[in-house]
């Protein structure tokens, strides 16, 4: 059984925020992990949530944060989820601790990795991430160790801004050399990204045109935000436009679980449903109902509205501006 919301969108994926802490300070961070210390769910708690999610047809799980590798029990979290035999189990990381954990994560059953890599220039990387140039080399070492550990599906995440847009082709060539894929993400005006948004924003439509000239359009990823996908120099390149367009929401198939026990229908706006007590009390039926309720409350930022006197419809933005964190 797969749940369908009021707008015809299936619920297929659960994004699990395992912690709120991060050891980086990227200038565009949207604080998905809330940006403050909060109580966290245990590995067994997360496994229980997965049991409930799988009862309603959710078979894809993404671990994120904060920085998920900062959790000392992250390998156990992966193992607990892997034992449920999901269709997909992936994790997003800044890569700082990847060299230490890559082999253990692979052995525990992690299938895929998303690694943030916003520049190939150490000094620029340090500026973007609020770290030091030496961190860049550590992340690169972690990427290579992950490849050696047997991760065949490593995707690089690059948030494209005016600071690094000139490196898009370099990242594509780097990905081609190592057999990685690449995800180009448009800057979003939330969290730190809201400060100086106009000064840093790059419209990815210009990048899309460049990709179309350099490579081949493969289609849109209908299971996730209708992202356009290109093959460039043998590299699969996905383009993630920000939420300020109708396609982003029309293709949303995800609900988020926060580390302090809330189901969020959207990263960028309410409502959220408190499920901490349901999880701690192991109330499976109640948690399944909470998922069903959250799915009913899912609503895109854009929807069609009738135009009076014209018998036609127009897209209107129904989003309420909200700072995340």
Short mmCIF file of C-alpha atoms in Angstrom, two decimals:
data_model
loop_
_atom_site.label_atom_id
_atom_site.label_comp_id
_atom_site.label_asym_id
_atom_site.label_seq_id
_atom_site.Cartn_x
_atom_site.Cartn_y
_atom_site.Cartn_z
CA UNK A 1 0.00 0.00 0.00
CA UNK A 2 1.39 3.38 -1.05
CA UNK A 3 -0.22 6.54 0.32
CA UNK A 4 -1.28 9.26 -2.13
CA UNK A 5 -1.84 12.80 -0.92
CA UNK A 6 -4.61 15.21 -1.98
CA UNK A 7 -2.53 16.39 -4.91
CA UNK A 8 -1.86 12.95 -6.36
CA UNK A 9 1.69 12.68 -5.01
CA UNK A 10 2.78 9.28 -3.66
CA UNK A 11 4.63 9.04 -0.36
CA UNK A 12 7.72 6.96 -1.16
CA UNK A 13 10.62 8.28 0.93
CA UNK A 14 11.45 9.08 4.54
CA UNK A 15 14.23 11.55 5.25
CA UNK A 16 15.55 10.85 8.75
CA UNK A 17 17.35 13.69 10.54
CA UNK A 18 19.52 11.79 13.02
CA UNK A 19 21.06 14.79 14.80
CA UNK A 20 21.15 18.58 14.90
CA UNK A 21 24.89 19.17 15.29
CA UNK A 22 27.31 19.94 12.47
CA UNK A 23 31.06 20.58 12.48
CA UNK A 24 30.89 22.81 9.38
CA UNK A 25 29.48 26.33 9.03
CA UNK A 26 28.46 26.63 5.37
CA UNK A 27 27.26 30.13 4.52
CA UNK A 28 24.11 28.81 2.80
CA UNK A 29 23.05 26.21 5.41
CA UNK A 30 19.27 25.78 5.70
CA UNK A 31 19.45 24.20 9.19
CA UNK A 32 17.63 20.98 8.33
CA UNK A 33 18.88 19.68 11.68
CA UNK A 34 17.32 22.69 13.47
CA UNK A 35 20.73 24.23 14.24
CA UNK A 36 20.55 23.53 17.99
CA UNK A 37 21.05 20.56 20.30
CA UNK A 38 17.87 18.55 20.77
CA UNK A 39 17.04 15.14 22.26
CA UNK A 40 17.67 12.39 19.74
CA UNK A 41 15.99 9.13 18.85
CA UNK A 42 17.95 5.91 19.46
CA UNK A 43 18.81 3.40 16.73
CA UNK A 44 15.99 1.14 17.93
CA UNK A 45 13.60 4.11 17.86
CA UNK A 46 14.57 4.80 14.26
CA UNK A 47 14.12 1.14 13.36
CA UNK A 48 10.63 1.24 14.87
CA UNK A 49 9.78 4.29 12.76
CA UNK A 50 10.99 2.41 9.69
CA UNK A 51 8.65 -0.46 10.57
CA UNK A 52 5.70 1.93 10.61
CA UNK A 53 6.80 3.65 7.40
CA UNK A 54 7.17 0.37 5.54
CA UNK A 55 3.60 -0.57 6.48
CA UNK A 56 2.41 2.32 4.31
CA UNK A 57 4.74 1.57 1.42
CA UNK A 58 7.76 3.76 2.24
CA UNK A 59 10.82 1.74 1.25
CA UNK A 60 13.47 4.45 0.72
CA UNK A 61 15.34 5.96 3.66
CA UNK A 62 17.80 8.86 3.66
CA UNK A 63 19.90 9.67 6.75
CA UNK A 64 20.83 13.30 7.21
CA UNK A 65 21.51 15.91 9.90
CA UNK A 66 23.19 18.14 11.04
CA UNK A 67 26.14 16.00 10.15
CA UNK A 68 25.00 12.38 10.66
CA UNK A 69 28.51 10.95 11.00
CA UNK A 70 28.95 12.90 14.24
CA UNK A 71 26.63 10.39 15.90
CA UNK A 72 28.75 7.73 17.57
CA UNK A 73 26.05 5.15 16.88
CA UNK A 74 25.57 6.01 13.20
CA UNK A 75 26.86 2.60 12.08
CA UNK A 76 24.29 0.93 14.35
CA UNK A 77 21.54 3.14 12.91
CA UNK A 78 22.53 2.00 9.42
CA UNK A 79 22.62 -1.63 10.54
CA UNK A 80 19.17 -1.43 12.17
CA UNK A 81 17.65 0.04 9.00
CA UNK A 82 19.50 -2.35 6.69
CA UNK A 83 18.02 -5.33 8.57
CA UNK A 84 14.58 -4.10 7.42
CA UNK A 85 15.70 -4.70 3.81
CA UNK A 86 14.65 -1.33 2.37
CA UNK A 87 14.69 -0.62 -1.34
CA UNK A 88 17.21 2.16 -0.78
CA UNK A 89 19.28 3.33 2.20
CA UNK A 90 21.49 6.37 1.72
CA UNK A 91 23.25 9.01 3.79
CA UNK A 92 24.24 12.62 3.19
CA UNK A 93 27.51 13.81 4.73
CA UNK A 94 30.05 16.61 4.54
CA UNK A 95 32.70 13.89 4.33
CA UNK A 96 34.88 15.01 7.24
CA UNK A 97 34.58 11.66 9.07
CA UNK A 98 34.01 9.54 6.00
CA UNK A 99 37.56 8.20 5.85
CA UNK A 100 37.19 6.75 9.34
CA UNK A 101 33.75 5.25 8.82
CA UNK A 102 33.39 4.32 5.14
CA UNK A 103 34.23 0.63 5.49
CA UNK A 104 32.06 0.15 8.59
CA UNK A 105 29.11 1.92 6.97
CA UNK A 106 29.38 -0.27 3.89
CA UNK A 107 29.59 -3.43 5.98
CA UNK A 108 26.54 -2.31 7.99
CA UNK A 109 24.47 -2.15 4.80
CA UNK A 110 24.55 1.46 3.63
CA UNK A 111 23.82 1.47 -0.09
CA UNK A 112 24.57 5.00 -1.28
CA UNK A 113 26.38 8.16 -0.25
CA UNK A 114 25.80 11.84 -0.96
CA UNK A 115 28.93 13.85 -0.19
CA UNK A 116 28.93 17.64 -0.19
CA UNK A 117 31.75 19.05 -2.31
CA UNK A 118 31.22 22.70 -3.17
CA UNK A 119 34.67 23.44 -4.59
CA UNK A 120 37.87 21.74 -5.71
CA UNK A 121 39.98 24.67 -4.51
CA UNK A 122 41.08 24.26 -0.86
CA UNK A 123 40.96 27.96 0.02
CA UNK A 124 37.58 28.47 -1.60
CA UNK A 125 36.26 25.27 -0.03
CA UNK A 126 37.33 26.59 3.38
CA UNK A 127 35.54 29.89 2.75
CA UNK A 128 32.29 28.20 1.69
CA UNK A 129 32.23 25.67 4.54
CA UNK A 130 33.62 27.85 7.32
CA UNK A 131 36.50 25.43 7.91
CA UNK A 132 40.18 25.39 6.91
CA UNK A 133 41.97 24.34 3.69
CA UNK A 134 43.24 21.17 5.36
CA UNK A 135 39.64 19.99 5.74
CA UNK A 136 39.31 19.87 1.95
CA UNK A 137 42.12 17.32 1.73
CA UNK A 138 40.56 15.25 4.50
CA UNK A 139 37.23 15.17 2.66
CA UNK A 140 38.94 14.16 -0.57
CA UNK A 141 40.67 11.32 1.26
CA UNK A 142 37.31 10.24 2.66
CA UNK A 143 35.79 10.17 -0.82
CA UNK A 144 38.53 7.89 -2.11
CA UNK A 145 38.24 5.61 0.91
CA UNK A 146 34.48 5.36 0.34
CA UNK A 147 35.14 4.35 -3.25
CA UNK A 148 37.63 1.72 -2.07
CA UNK A 149 35.10 0.47 0.48
CA UNK A 150 32.80 -0.54 -2.36
CA UNK A 151 30.37 2.36 -2.62
CA UNK A 152 29.54 2.33 -6.31
CA UNK A 153 26.86 5.00 -6.09
CA UNK A 154 28.52 8.14 -4.71
CA UNK A 155 26.82 11.41 -5.54
CA UNK A 156 28.54 14.76 -5.06
CA UNK A 157 26.36 17.63 -3.84
CA UNK A 158 27.35 21.10 -5.01
CA UNK A 159 25.35 24.16 -3.97
CA UNK A 160 25.92 26.55 -6.87
CA UNK A 161 26.52 30.20 -5.98
CA UNK A 162 28.36 33.11 -7.52
CA UNK A 163 31.36 31.99 -5.47
CA UNK A 164 31.76 28.63 -7.24
CA UNK A 165 29.65 28.63 -10.42
CA UNK A 166 32.86 28.76 -12.45
CA UNK A 167 33.74 25.27 -11.14
CA UNK A 168 30.71 23.38 -12.46
CA UNK A 169 32.67 21.95 -15.39
CA UNK A 170 35.59 21.09 -13.10
CA UNK A 171 33.27 19.15 -10.77
CA UNK A 172 31.83 17.28 -13.75
CA UNK A 173 35.32 16.32 -14.91
CA UNK A 174 36.29 15.27 -11.37
CA UNK A 175 33.16 13.12 -11.12
CA UNK A 176 33.93 11.54 -14.49
CA UNK A 177 37.45 10.66 -13.36
CA UNK A 178 36.23 8.83 -10.26
CA UNK A 179 32.91 7.39 -11.42
CA UNK A 180 30.76 9.68 -9.28
CA UNK A 181 27.48 11.39 -10.16
CA UNK A 182 26.83 15.08 -9.48
CA UNK A 183 23.92 17.00 -8.04
CA UNK A 184 23.81 20.75 -8.65
CA UNK A 185 21.66 22.49 -6.06
CA UNK A 186 20.23 25.98 -6.42
CA UNK A 187 20.71 28.33 -3.47
CA UNK A 188 17.61 28.51 -1.25
CA UNK A 189 16.62 31.62 0.76
CA UNK A 190 16.32 29.88 4.13
CA UNK A 191 18.65 29.65 7.12
CA UNK A 192 22.02 31.25 6.39
CA UNK A 193 21.08 31.21 2.71
CA UNK A 194 18.52 33.94 3.38
CA UNK A 195 21.31 36.36 4.30
CA UNK A 196 22.85 37.83 1.16
CA UNK A 197 20.66 35.65 -1.05
CA UNK A 198 20.56 38.13 -3.92
CA UNK A 199 24.34 38.61 -3.77
CA UNK A 200 25.06 34.87 -4.02
CA UNK A 201 22.14 33.49 -6.05
CA UNK A 202 22.72 31.87 -9.45
CA UNK A 203 19.69 30.93 -11.55
CA UNK A 204 20.34 27.31 -12.47
CA UNK A 205 18.39 27.72 -15.70
CA UNK A 206 21.60 29.16 -17.12
CA UNK A 207 23.49 26.07 -15.94
CA UNK A 208 20.80 23.82 -17.42
CA UNK A 209 21.31 25.44 -20.82
CA UNK A 210 25.05 24.86 -20.52
CA UNK A 211 24.52 21.20 -19.59
CA UNK A 212 22.20 20.75 -22.56
CA UNK A 213 24.87 22.14 -24.88
CA UNK A 214 27.68 20.07 -23.40
CA UNK A 215 25.78 16.84 -22.80
CA UNK A 216 22.53 14.98 -23.39
CA UNK A 217 19.19 15.45 -21.62
CA UNK A 218 18.01 12.15 -20.11
CA UNK A 219 14.62 13.26 -18.79
CA UNK A 220 13.18 14.32 -15.46
CA UNK A 221 13.36 12.42 -12.19
CA UNK A 222 9.63 12.02 -11.59
CA UNK A 223 10.09 10.33 -8.19
CA UNK A 224 11.81 13.39 -6.70
CA UNK A 225 11.02 17.03 -7.51
CA UNK A 226 10.94 16.44 -11.29
CA UNK A 227 14.67 17.14 -11.43
CA UNK A 228 16.16 17.41 -14.93
CA UNK A 229 18.95 14.90 -15.51
CA UNK A 230 21.78 15.14 -18.02
CA UNK A 231 24.60 12.89 -19.15
CA UNK A 232 27.73 15.01 -19.46
CA UNK A 233 31.04 13.33 -20.22
CA UNK A 234 29.59 10.08 -18.90
CA UNK A 235 28.47 11.71 -15.63
CA UNK A 236 24.85 11.75 -14.52
CA UNK A 237 24.14 15.34 -13.49
CA UNK A 238 20.94 16.19 -11.60
CA UNK A 239 19.77 19.77 -11.21
CA UNK A 240 17.82 20.71 -8.08
CA UNK A 241 15.96 23.99 -8.49
CA UNK A 242 14.88 25.59 -5.23
CA UNK A 243 11.35 25.37 -3.87
CA UNK A 244 10.27 28.65 -5.50
CA UNK A 245 8.98 26.84 -8.58
CA UNK A 246 5.98 24.51 -9.10
CA UNK A 247 7.97 21.51 -10.33
CA UNK A 248 9.88 21.17 -7.04
CA UNK A 249 6.73 20.57 -5.02
CA UNK A 250 4.80 18.72 -7.72
CA UNK A 251 7.41 15.98 -7.59
CA UNK A 252 7.78 15.79 -3.79
CA UNK A 253 7.46 12.22 -2.50
CA UNK A 254 9.09 12.71 0.91
CA UNK A 255 8.24 13.20 4.58
CA UNK A 256 10.88 14.09 7.17
CA UNK A 257 11.44 12.72 10.66
CA UNK A 258 13.36 15.08 12.94
CA UNK A 259 15.82 13.85 15.53
CA UNK A 260 13.52 15.03 18.33
CA UNK A 261 10.50 13.13 17.08
CA UNK A 262 8.45 15.26 14.69
CA UNK A 263 7.08 14.30 11.29
CA UNK A 264 7.49 17.29 8.99
CA UNK A 265 5.32 17.50 5.90
CA UNK A 266 7.74 20.01 4.37
CA UNK A 267 11.25 21.19 5.18
CA UNK A 268 10.30 24.83 4.58
CA UNK A 269 6.93 25.28 6.27
CA UNK A 270 4.50 23.75 8.80
CA UNK A 271 2.61 21.65 9.73
CA UNK A 272 4.49 19.08 11.80
CA UNK A 273 3.16 16.20 13.88
CA UNK A 274 4.69 15.24 17.23
CA UNK A 275 5.42 11.48 17.30
CA UNK A 276 8.04 11.24 20.07
CA UNK A 277 5.67 9.60 22.58
CA UNK A 278 4.27 7.22 19.96
CA UNK A 279 7.80 6.09 19.18
CA UNK A 280 8.93 5.74 22.79
CA UNK A 281 5.75 3.84 23.70
CA UNK A 282 6.17 1.59 20.63
CA UNK A 283 2.63 2.43 19.51
CA UNK A 284 2.85 1.04 15.98
CA UNK A 285 -0.80 1.60 15.11
CA UNK A 286 -0.66 5.16 16.40
CA UNK A 287 2.52 5.89 14.46
CA UNK A 288 1.06 4.50 11.24
CA UNK A 289 -1.95 6.78 11.74
CA UNK A 290 0.40 9.71 12.33
CA UNK A 291 2.09 8.99 8.98
CA UNK A 292 -1.32 8.85 7.33
CA UNK A 293 -2.29 12.17 8.92
CA UNK A 294 0.99 13.78 7.88
CA UNK A 295 0.42 12.61 4.32
CA UNK A 296 -3.06 14.15 4.34
CA UNK A 297 -1.53 17.46 5.45
CA UNK A 298 1.14 17.54 2.74
CA UNK A 299 0.59 20.53 0.50
CA UNK A 300 2.76 21.96 -2.29
CA UNK A 301 3.95 25.55 -2.24
CA UNK A 302 2.19 26.03 -5.58
CA UNK A 303 -1.26 24.91 -6.64
CA UNK A 304 -3.78 25.74 -9.33
CA UNK A 305 -6.44 28.35 -8.62
CA UNK A 306 -9.40 29.18 -10.84
CA UNK A 307 -9.25 32.52 -12.64
CA UNK A 308 -12.62 34.21 -12.24
CA UNK A 309 -14.54 34.88 -15.42
CA UNK A 310 -12.05 33.09 -17.66
CA UNK A 311 -12.76 29.40 -17.06
CA UNK A 312 -9.03 28.77 -16.74
CA UNK A 313 -6.52 28.12 -13.99
CA UNK A 314 -3.30 29.73 -12.86
CA UNK A 315 -0.47 28.67 -10.57
CA UNK A 316 -0.31 30.55 -7.28
CA UNK A 317 2.36 30.36 -4.59
CA UNK A 318 0.73 29.33 -1.32
CA UNK A 319 3.95 29.20 0.68
CA UNK A 320 4.21 31.10 3.95
CA UNK A 321 7.75 32.41 4.43
CA UNK A 322 9.41 30.68 7.36
CA UNK A 323 12.98 30.70 8.60
CA UNK A 324 14.06 27.14 9.31
CA UNK A 325 15.92 26.78 12.59
#
